Short mmCIF file of C-alpha atoms in Angstrom, two decimals:
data_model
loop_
_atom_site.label_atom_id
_atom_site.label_comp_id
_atom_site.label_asym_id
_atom_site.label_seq_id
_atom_site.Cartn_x
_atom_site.Cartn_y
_atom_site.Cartn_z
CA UNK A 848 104.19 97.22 -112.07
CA UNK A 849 102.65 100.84 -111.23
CA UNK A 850 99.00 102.21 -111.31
CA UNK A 851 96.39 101.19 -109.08
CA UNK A 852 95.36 97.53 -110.43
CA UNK A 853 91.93 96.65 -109.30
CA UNK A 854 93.14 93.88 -106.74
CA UNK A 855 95.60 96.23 -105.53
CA UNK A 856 93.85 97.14 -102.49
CA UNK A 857 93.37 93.51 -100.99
CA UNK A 858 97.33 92.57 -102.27
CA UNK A 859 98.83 95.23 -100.04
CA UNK A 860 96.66 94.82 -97.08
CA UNK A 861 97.68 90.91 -97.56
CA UNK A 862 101.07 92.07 -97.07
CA UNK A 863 100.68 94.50 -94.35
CA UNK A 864 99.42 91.78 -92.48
CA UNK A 865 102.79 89.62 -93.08
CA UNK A 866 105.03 92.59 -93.36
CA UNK A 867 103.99 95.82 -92.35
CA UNK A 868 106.24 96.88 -89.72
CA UNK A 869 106.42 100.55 -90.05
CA UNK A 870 104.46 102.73 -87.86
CA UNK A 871 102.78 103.98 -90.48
CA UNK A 872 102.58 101.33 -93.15
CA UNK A 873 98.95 100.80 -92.96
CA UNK A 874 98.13 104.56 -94.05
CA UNK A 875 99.27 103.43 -97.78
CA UNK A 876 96.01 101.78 -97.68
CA UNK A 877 94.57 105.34 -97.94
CA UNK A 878 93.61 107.41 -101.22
CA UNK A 879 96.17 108.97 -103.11
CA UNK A 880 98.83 106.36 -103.55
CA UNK A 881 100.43 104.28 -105.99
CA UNK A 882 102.02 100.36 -105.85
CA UNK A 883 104.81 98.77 -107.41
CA UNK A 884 104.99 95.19 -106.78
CA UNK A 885 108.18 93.23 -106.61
CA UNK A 886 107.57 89.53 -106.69
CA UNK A 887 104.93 88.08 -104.37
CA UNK A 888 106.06 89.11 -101.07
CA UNK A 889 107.32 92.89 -101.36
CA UNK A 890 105.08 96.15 -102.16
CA UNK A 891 106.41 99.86 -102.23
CA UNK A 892 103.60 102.42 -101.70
CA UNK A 893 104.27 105.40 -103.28
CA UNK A 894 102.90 109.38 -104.38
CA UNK A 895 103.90 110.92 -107.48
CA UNK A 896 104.04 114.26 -107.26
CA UNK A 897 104.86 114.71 -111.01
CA UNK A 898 109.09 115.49 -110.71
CA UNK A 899 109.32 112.59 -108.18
CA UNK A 900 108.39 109.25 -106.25
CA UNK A 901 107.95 109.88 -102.14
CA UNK A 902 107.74 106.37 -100.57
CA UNK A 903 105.14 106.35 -97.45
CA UNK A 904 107.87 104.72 -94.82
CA UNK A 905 110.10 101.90 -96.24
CA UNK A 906 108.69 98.48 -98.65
CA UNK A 907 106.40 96.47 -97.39
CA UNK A 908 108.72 93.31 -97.72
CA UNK A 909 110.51 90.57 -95.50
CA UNK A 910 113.43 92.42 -93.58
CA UNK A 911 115.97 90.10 -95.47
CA UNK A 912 114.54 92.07 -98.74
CA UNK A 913 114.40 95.33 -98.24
CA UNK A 914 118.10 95.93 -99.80
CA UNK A 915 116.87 94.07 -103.33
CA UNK A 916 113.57 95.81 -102.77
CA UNK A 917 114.66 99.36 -102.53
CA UNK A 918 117.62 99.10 -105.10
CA UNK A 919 115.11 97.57 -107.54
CA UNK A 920 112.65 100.02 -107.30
CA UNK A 921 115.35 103.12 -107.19
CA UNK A 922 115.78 101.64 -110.78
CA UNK A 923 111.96 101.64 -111.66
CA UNK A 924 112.08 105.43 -110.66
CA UNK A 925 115.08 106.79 -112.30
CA UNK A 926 114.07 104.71 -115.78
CA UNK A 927 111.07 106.70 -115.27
CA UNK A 928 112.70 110.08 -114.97
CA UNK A 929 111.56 110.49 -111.09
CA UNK A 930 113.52 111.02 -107.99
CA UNK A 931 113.00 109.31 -105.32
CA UNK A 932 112.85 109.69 -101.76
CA UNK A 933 111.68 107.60 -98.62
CA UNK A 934 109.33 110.03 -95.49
CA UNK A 935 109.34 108.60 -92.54
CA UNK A 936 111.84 105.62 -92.74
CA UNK A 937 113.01 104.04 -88.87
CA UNK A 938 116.37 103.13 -88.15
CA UNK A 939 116.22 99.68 -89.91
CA UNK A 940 115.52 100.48 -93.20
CA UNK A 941 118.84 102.91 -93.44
CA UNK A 942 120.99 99.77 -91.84
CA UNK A 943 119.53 97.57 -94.13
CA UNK A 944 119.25 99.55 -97.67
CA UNK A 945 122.40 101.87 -99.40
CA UNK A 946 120.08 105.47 -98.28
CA UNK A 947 121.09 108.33 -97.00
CA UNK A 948 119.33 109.70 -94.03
CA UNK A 949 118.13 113.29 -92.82
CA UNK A 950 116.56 113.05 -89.23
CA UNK A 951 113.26 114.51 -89.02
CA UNK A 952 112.00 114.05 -85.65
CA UNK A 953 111.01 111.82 -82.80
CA UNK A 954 108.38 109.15 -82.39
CA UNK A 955 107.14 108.06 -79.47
CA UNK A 956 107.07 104.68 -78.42
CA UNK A 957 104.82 102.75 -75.59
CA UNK A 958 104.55 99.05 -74.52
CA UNK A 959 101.06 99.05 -73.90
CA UNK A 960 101.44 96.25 -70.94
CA UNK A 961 103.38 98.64 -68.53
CA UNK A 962 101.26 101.51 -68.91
CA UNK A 963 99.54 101.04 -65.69
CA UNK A 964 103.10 101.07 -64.22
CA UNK A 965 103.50 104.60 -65.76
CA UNK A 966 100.19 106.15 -64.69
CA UNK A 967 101.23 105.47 -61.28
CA UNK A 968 104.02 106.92 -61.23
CA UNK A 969 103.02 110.50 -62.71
CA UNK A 970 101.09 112.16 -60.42
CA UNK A 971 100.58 114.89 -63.46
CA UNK A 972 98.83 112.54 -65.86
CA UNK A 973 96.59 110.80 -62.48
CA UNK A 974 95.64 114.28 -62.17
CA UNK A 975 94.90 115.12 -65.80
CA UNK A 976 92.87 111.61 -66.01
CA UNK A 977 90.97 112.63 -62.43
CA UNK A 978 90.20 115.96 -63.87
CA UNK A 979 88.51 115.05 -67.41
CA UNK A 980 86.35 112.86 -65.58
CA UNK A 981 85.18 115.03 -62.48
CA UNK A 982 84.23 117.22 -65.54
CA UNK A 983 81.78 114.46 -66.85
CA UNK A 984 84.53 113.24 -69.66
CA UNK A 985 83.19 109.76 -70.49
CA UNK A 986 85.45 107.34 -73.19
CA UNK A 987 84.14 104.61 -75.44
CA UNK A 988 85.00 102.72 -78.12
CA UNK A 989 83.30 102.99 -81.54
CA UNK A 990 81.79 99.88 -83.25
CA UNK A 991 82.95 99.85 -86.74
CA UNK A 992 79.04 100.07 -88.06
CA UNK A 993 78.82 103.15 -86.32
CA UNK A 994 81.56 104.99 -87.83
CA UNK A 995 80.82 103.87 -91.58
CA UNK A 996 76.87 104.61 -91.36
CA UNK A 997 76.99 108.35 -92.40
CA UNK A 998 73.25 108.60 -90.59
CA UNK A 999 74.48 107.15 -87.61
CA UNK A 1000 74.48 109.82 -84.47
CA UNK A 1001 77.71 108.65 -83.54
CA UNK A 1002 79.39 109.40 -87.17
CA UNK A 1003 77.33 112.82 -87.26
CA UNK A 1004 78.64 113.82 -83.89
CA UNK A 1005 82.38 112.57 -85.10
CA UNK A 1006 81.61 114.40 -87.95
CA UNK A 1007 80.97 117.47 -86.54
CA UNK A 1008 84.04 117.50 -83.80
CA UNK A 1009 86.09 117.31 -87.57
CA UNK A 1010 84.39 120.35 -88.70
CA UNK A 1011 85.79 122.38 -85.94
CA UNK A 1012 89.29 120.87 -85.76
CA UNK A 1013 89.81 121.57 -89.49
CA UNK A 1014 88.70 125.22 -88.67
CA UNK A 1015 91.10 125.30 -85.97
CA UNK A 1016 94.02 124.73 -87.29
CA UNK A 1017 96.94 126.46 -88.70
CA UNK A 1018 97.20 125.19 -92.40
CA UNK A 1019 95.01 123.94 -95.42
CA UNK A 1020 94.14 120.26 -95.20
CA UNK A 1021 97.73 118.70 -96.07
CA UNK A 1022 98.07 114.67 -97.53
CA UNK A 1023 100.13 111.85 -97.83
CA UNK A 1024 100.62 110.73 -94.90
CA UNK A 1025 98.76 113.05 -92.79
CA UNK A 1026 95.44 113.33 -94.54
CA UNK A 1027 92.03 112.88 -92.27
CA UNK A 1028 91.04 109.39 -93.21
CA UNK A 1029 89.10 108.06 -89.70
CA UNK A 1030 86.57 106.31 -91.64
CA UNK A 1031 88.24 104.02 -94.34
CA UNK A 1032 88.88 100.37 -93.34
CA UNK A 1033 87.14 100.90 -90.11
CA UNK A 1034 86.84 97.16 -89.61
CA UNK A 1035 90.78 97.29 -88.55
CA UNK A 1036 90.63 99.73 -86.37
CA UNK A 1037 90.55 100.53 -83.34
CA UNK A 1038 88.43 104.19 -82.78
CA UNK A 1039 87.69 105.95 -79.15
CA UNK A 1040 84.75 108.55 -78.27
CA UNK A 1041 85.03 111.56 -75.67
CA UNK A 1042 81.65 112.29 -75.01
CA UNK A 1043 80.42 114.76 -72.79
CA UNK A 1044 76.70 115.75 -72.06
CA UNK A 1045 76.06 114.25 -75.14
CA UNK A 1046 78.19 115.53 -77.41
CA UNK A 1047 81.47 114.25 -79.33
CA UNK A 1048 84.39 116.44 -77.66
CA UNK A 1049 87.45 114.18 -78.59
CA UNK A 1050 88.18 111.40 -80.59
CA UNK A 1051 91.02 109.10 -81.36
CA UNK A 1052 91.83 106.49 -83.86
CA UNK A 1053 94.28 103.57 -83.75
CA UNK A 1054 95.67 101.32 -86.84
CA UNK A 1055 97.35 98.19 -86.45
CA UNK A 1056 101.33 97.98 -86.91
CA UNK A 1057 101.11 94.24 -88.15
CA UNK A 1058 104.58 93.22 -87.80
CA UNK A 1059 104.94 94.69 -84.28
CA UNK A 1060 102.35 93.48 -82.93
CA UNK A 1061 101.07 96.88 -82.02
CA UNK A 1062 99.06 100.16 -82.83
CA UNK A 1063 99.83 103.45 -84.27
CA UNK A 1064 97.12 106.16 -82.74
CA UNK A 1065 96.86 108.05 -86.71
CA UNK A 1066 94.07 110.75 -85.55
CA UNK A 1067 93.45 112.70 -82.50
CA UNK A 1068 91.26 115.12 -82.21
CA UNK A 1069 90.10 117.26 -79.57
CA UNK A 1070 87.58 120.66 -79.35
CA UNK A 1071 88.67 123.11 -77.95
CA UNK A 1072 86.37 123.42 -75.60
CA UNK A 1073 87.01 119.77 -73.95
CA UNK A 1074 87.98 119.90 -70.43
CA UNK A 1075 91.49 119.58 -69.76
CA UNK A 1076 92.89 115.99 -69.56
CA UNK A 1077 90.28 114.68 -72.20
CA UNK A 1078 93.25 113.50 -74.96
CA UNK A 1079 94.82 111.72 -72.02
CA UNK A 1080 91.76 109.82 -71.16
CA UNK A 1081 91.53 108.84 -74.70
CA UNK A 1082 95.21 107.93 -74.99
CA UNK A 1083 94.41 106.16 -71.32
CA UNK A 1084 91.58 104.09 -73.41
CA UNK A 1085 93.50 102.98 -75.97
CA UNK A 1086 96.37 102.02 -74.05
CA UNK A 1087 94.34 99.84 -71.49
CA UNK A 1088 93.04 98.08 -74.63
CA UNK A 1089 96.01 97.51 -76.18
CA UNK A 1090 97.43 95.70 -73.04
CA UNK A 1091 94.13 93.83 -72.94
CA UNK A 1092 95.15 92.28 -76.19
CA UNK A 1093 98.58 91.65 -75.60
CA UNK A 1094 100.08 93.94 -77.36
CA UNK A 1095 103.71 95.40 -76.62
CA UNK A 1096 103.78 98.09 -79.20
CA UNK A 1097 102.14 101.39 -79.58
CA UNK A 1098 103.26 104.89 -80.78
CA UNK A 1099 100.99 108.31 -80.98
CA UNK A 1100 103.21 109.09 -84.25
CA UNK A 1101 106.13 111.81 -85.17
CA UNK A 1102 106.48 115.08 -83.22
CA UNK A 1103 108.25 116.46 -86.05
CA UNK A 1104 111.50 118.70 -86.09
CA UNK A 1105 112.02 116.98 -82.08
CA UNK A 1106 114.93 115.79 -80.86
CA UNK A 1107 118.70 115.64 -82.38
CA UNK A 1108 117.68 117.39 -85.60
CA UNK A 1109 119.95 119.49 -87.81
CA UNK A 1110 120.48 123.34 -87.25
CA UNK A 1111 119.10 124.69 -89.64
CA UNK A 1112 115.83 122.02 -88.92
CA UNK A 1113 115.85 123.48 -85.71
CA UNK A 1114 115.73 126.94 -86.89
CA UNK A 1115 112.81 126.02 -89.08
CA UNK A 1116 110.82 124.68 -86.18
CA UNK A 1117 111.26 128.37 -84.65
CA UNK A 1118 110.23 129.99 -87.84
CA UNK A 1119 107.58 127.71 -88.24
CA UNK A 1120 105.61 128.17 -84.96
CA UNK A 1121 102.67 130.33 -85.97
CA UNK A 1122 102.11 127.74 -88.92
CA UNK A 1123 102.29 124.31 -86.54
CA UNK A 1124 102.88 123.92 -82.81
CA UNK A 1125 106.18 121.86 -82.80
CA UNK A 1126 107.22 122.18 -79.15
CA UNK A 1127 103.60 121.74 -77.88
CA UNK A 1128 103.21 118.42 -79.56
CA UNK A 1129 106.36 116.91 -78.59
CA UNK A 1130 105.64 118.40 -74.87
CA UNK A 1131 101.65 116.71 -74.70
CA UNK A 1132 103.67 113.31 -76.01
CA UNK A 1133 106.61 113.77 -73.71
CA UNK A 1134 104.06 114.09 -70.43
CA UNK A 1135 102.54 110.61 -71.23
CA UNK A 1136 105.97 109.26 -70.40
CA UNK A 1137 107.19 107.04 -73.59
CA UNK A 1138 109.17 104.41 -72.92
CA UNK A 1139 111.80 105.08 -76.02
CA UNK A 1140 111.78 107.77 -78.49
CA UNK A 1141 112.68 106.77 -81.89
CA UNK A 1142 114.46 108.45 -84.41
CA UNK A 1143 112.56 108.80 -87.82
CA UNK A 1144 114.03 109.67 -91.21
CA UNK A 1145 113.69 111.23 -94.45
CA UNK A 1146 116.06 109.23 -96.64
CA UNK A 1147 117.18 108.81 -100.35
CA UNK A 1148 119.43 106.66 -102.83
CA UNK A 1149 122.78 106.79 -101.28
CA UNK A 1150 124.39 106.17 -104.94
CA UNK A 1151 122.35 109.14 -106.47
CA UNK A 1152 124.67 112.53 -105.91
CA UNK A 1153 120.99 114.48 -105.12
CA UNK A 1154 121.16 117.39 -102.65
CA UNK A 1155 119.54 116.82 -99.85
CA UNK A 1156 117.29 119.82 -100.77
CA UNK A 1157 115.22 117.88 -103.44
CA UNK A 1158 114.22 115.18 -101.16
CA UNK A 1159 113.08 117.50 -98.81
CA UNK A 1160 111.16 119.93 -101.52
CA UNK A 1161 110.08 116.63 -103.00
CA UNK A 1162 108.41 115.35 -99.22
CA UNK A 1163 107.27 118.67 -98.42
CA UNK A 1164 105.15 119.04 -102.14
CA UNK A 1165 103.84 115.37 -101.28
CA UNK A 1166 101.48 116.43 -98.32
CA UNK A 1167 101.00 119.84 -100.33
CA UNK A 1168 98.92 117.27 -102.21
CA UNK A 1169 101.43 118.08 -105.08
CA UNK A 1170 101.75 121.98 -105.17
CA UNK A 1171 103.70 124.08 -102.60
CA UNK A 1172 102.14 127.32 -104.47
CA UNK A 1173 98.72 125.96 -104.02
CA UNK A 1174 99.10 124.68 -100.71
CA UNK A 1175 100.66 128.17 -99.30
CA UNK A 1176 97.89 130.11 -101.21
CA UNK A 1177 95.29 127.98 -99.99
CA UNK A 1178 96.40 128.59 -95.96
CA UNK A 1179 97.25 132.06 -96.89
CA UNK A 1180 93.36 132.67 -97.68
CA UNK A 1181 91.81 129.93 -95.07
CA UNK A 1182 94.52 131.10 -92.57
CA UNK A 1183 94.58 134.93 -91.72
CA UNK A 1184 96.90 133.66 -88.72
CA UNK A 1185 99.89 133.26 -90.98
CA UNK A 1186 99.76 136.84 -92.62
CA UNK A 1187 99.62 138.39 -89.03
CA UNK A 1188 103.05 136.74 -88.47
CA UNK A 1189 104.23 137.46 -91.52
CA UNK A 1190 103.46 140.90 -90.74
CA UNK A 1191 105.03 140.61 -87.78
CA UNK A 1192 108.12 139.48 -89.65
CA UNK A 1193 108.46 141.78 -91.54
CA UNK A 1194 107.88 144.48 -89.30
CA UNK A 1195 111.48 143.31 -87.69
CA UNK A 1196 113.42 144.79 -90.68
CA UNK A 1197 111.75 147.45 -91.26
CA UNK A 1198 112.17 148.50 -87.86
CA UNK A 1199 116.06 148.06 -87.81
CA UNK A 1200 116.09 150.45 -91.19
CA UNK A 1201 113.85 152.67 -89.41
CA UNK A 1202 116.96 153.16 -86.68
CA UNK A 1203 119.81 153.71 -89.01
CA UNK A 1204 121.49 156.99 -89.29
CA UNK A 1205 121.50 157.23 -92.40
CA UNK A 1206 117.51 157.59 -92.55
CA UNK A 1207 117.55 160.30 -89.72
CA UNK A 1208 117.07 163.08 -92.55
CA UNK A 1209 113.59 161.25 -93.15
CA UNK A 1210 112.38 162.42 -90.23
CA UNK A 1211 111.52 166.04 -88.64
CA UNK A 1212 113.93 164.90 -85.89
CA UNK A 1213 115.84 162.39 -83.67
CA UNK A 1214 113.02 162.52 -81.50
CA UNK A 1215 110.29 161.90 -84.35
CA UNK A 1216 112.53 159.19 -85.61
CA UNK A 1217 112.97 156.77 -82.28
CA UNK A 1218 109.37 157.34 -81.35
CA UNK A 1219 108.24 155.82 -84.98
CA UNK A 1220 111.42 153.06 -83.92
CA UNK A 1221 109.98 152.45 -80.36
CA UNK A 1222 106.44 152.13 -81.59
CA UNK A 1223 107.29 149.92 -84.13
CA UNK A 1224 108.99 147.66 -81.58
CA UNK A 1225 106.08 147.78 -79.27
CA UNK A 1226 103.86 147.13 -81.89
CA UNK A 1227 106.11 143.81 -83.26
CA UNK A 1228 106.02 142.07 -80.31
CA UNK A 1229 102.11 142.50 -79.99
CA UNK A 1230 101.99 140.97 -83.15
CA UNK A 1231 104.08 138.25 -81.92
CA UNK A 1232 102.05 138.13 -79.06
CA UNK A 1233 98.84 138.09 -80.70
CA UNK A 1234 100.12 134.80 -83.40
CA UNK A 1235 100.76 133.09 -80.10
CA UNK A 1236 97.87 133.00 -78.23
CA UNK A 1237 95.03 135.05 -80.89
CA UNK A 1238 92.47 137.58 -78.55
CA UNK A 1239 89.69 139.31 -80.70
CA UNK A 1240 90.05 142.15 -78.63
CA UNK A 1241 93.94 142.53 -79.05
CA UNK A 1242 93.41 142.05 -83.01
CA UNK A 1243 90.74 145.14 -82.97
CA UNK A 1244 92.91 147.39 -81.11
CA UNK A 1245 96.03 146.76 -83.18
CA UNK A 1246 94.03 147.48 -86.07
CA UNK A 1247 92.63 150.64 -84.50
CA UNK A 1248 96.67 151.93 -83.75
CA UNK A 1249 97.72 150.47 -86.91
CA UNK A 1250 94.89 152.92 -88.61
CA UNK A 1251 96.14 155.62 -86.49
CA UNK A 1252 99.73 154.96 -87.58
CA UNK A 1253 98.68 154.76 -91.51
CA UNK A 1254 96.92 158.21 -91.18
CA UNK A 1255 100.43 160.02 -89.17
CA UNK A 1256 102.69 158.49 -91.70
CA UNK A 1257 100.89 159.54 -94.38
CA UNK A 1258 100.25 163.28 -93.02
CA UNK A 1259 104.23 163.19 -92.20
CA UNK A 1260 104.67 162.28 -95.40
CA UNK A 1261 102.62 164.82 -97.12
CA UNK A 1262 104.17 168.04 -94.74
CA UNK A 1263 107.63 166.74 -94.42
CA UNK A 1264 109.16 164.09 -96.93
CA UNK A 1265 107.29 164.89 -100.13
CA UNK A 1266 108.32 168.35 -100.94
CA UNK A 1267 112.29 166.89 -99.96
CA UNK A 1268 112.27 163.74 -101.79
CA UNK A 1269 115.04 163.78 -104.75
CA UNK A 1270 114.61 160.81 -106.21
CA UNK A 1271 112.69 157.54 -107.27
CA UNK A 1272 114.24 155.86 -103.96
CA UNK A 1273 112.51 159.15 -101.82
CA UNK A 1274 108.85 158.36 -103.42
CA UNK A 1275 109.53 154.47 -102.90
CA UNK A 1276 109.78 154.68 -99.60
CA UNK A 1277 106.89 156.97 -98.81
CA UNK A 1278 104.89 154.59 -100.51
CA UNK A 1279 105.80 151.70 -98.77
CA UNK A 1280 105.62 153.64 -95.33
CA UNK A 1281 102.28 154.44 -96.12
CA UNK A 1282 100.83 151.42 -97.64
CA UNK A 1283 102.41 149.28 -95.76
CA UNK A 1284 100.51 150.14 -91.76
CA UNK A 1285 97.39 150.80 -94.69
CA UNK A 1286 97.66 147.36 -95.31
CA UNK A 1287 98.06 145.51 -91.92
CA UNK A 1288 95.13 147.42 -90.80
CA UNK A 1289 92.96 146.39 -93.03
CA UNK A 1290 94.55 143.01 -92.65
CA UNK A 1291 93.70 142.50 -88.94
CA UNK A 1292 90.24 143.65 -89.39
CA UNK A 1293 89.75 141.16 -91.96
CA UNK A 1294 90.93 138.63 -89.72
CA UNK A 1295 89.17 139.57 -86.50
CA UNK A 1296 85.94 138.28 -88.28
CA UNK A 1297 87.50 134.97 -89.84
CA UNK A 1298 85.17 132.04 -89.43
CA UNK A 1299 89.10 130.44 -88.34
CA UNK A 1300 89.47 133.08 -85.61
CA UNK A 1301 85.94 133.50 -84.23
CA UNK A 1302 86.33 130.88 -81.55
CA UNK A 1303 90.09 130.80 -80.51
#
C-alpha cells in the first residue's frame, strides 16, 4: 500500500529498529515521504516527485529480502506510471537486488571504539581539539526536553545558530534527504552543544543506524564565527560517546562527487564549486582520519532500458523539493553568490570572442581591442576570486570598474561602432556590450548589501 496511513509512523520506526541498516534509513522518518509496505517485515520509503519514485537508501527489509522487495516494488511503480530510482544505496543493496549503479561519492566510516587510537596519532586534530578549547569552546550534550521545548534557552540559542547557517549558505533550503530536521524524534537521538560565553556556536546531531549498531551524525552546524577546531570537538563528543556505548559504527555522511566518480561527475564538482564546497567537505572529513570510506550509489532497475540521465534528473528534483525551476530561482534570488559566478562564466566567452580577428574591425585599433581583452581577463579572475572567498570591499570596487567599463563601452559605441554598423548582427552586439558590464554592475551592488553577504 502507498499514502501515509495513520500508524505509518510507529510501523516504520518498528522496522528501523529490526532492519534499518542504511546510514541514512532513519531520515525516512522525516516529513515529506511516502511508504509502501510489503508484508510484515519490509518497508520502502519513498518521494514522489510527480514523473517518479526516489527511494531514501535501499528497503527497510531482512537482507535475505531485499531482491523480492525491490523487484516487487519496481512493479508497484511502473503500474503506476513512475520511474524509479534508489539515492544513496551502499554496496549491498546493488549485490543483492538486479540495479544498476552510478557512484556518487564517498562516506566516511568510524569505529567509534578506536577513536582514541586515532586522536593520538594526529597531531593536527590534538591541535585543532587544544585550540577550540584554549578559546573557551565548551561541548555538551542536549537532553531531549530541551531541544523539543520551543521556550527553552537551549532550543532558542539552537535556534538561532540555524538562522545564520541557513543565511550562510550557498543554495535555497534543499529536501529529501538533506532537509534541517534536528528536532523531530529527539528522544532517539543523540544532539551535542558548542557553547561559548554563553552562546550556541556549533551544534551536531546524531541518529541511530539500528542494524549497525551505530550512528549517523545527520546535522552539523557551525557559525562562522566559532573558533577554529569547534566541529572537531563536537565530532570528538560524539565519538567518545559512541565508544561509551559500545558502539562500532559511525559515519558523518556523504561528501558527495568524492572519490572514484565518473568524468563528467568530476567535472560537475568543478563547475559546481561556487554553489557547494565539494573538496572542502571531503577534506574537513578526510582530517578526522576514517577508518574506511565507502562507496555510495545512485541506482535504478537494471531490467528497465532508462538512461542514466532520468535517475539522476529524477534525484536531483527530489531535494529540489520537486521543482528544479523553483529551486534554481529560489537560490538565484536568496543567493546573489551564484549570479557573480555566473557572471564570471560568462565573462570567459565573451572574452575569447573579444580576441578573434575577425572582431578587430570593432574596435578603433589592435591596441583598443587587447586592452578591452586584457581587462576583461583581469576582471574574470577577480570575479573568480571574489565567488571564492566573498570581500565587501572587492565586490564595491568591481562594481565601481564595472560602472566605469559600462560608461567607455557605451561612449565607444556611440563615436565608433554605431555610425559603421551594417546590420542587425552590428546593433546586437553593441547592445549586449553595453548592457551586459550595465548589468553586472548593478548586479554586484545589489549583492554587496545582501542580508547573505553581509557577514562572510
Amino acid at each position: 500500500m502507498s499514502g501515509i496511513p495513520h500508524d505509518a509512523h510507529p510501523r516504520v520506526l518498528a522496522l528501523l529498529r529490526r532492519y534499518g541498516w542504511n546510514a541514512t534509513s532513519f531520515q525516512v522518518l522525516e516529513p515529506g515521504y511516502s511508504y509502501w509496505f510489503d508484508g510484515e517485515d519490509a518497508c520502502v520509503a519513498y518521494v514522489d516527485t510527480g514523473g517518479a519514485w526516489v527511494v531514501a537508501g535501499a528497503p527497510i527489509a531482512p537482507e535475505e529480502r531485499l531482491a523480492e522487495v525491490a523487484e516487487r516494488f519496481e512493479a508497484h511503480a511502473a503500474a503506476s506510471g513512475r520511474r524509479l530510482c534508489f539515492f544513496a544505496t551502499e554496496q549491498r543493496m546493488l549485490e543483492a537486488a538486479a540495479l544498476r549503479g552510478l557512484s556518487i561519492g564517498e562516506q566516511p566510516v568510524w569505529d567509534p571504539r578506536r577513536w582514541e587510537e586515532g586522536v593520538r596519532e594526529s597531531r593536527s586534530l590534538r591541535e585543532q581539539l587544544r585550540r577550540a578549547r584554549a578559546k573557551g569552546v565548551r561541548i555538551r550534550e542536549v537532553t531531549p526536553a530541551e531541544l523539543k521545548d520551543p521556550g527553552h534557552p537551549m532550543r532558542a540559542g539552537v535556534d538561532r545558530l540555524m538562522e545564520r547557517w541557513l543565511r550562510s549558505r550557498r543554495m535555497a533550503p534543499m529536501g529529501f534527504l538533506v532537509q534541517l530536521s534536528p528536532y523531530a524524534w529527539a528522544e532517539e537521538r543523540r544532539s551535542f552543544v558548542a557553547e561559548r560565553d554563553g552562546e550556541v556556536v556549533a551544534f551536531l546531531s546524531a541518529v541511530p543506524v539500528y542494524a549497525r549498531n551505530g550512528w549517523f551524525v545527520q546535522h552539523l552546524m557551525r557559525d562562522r564565527k566559532a573558533p577554529n577546531g569547534t566541529a572537531e570537538l563536537l565530532v570528538d563528543a560524539v565519538m567518545r560517546a559512541a565508544a561509551e556505548e559500545g558502539r562500532s559504527y559511525l559515519t558523518l555522511g556523504l561528501a558527495p562527487l568524492a572519490g572514484a566518480v565518473a568524468g563528467w561527475l568530476r567535472a560537475a564538482r568543478v563547475v559546481g564549486t561556487p554553489l557547494y564546497d565539494f573538496e572542502g567537505l571531503r577534506s574537513f572529513k578526510a582530517r578526522l582520519r576514517p577508518h574506511a570510506w565507502d562507496r555510495i550509489h545512485l541506482a535504478w532497475p537494471a531490467r528497465r532500458s532508462t538512461p542514466w540521465p532520468w535517475p539522476l534528473y529524477d534525484a536531483l528534483t527530489a531535494f529540489a523539493r520537486g521543482s528544479l525551476a523553483r529551486f534554481g530561482v529560489a537560490t538565484l534570488l536568496l543567493r546573489p553568490l551564484l549570479l557573480v559566478w555566473l557572471l564570471a562564466v560568462l565573462l570567459v566567452p565573451w572574452t575569447v570572442l573579444l580576441a578573434l580577428p575577425a572582431n578587430a574591425p570593432r574596435f578603433p585599433s589592435p591596441l583598443v581591442q587587447w586592452g578591452w581583452v586584457l581587462f576583461d581577463v583581469g576582471l574574470t579572475v577577480a570575479l573568480f576570486s571574489l565567488v571564492r572567498h566573498w570581500r565587501k570591499w572587492l565586490a564595491t570596487l568591481l562594481a565601481s570598474v564595472i560602472t566605469g567599463d559600462a560608461c567607455l563601452t557605451l561612449l565607444e559605441a556611440l563615436l565608433y561602432n554605431a555610425p559603421r554598423a551594417r546590420g542587425p548582427g552590428d546593433w546586437l552586439v553593441m547592445f549586449v556590450a553595453v548592457l551586459a558590464p550595465a548589468t553586472a554592475a548593478v548586479l554586484l551592488f545589489w549583492a554587496r548589501r545582501h542580508p547573505t553577504l553581509e557577514h562572510v
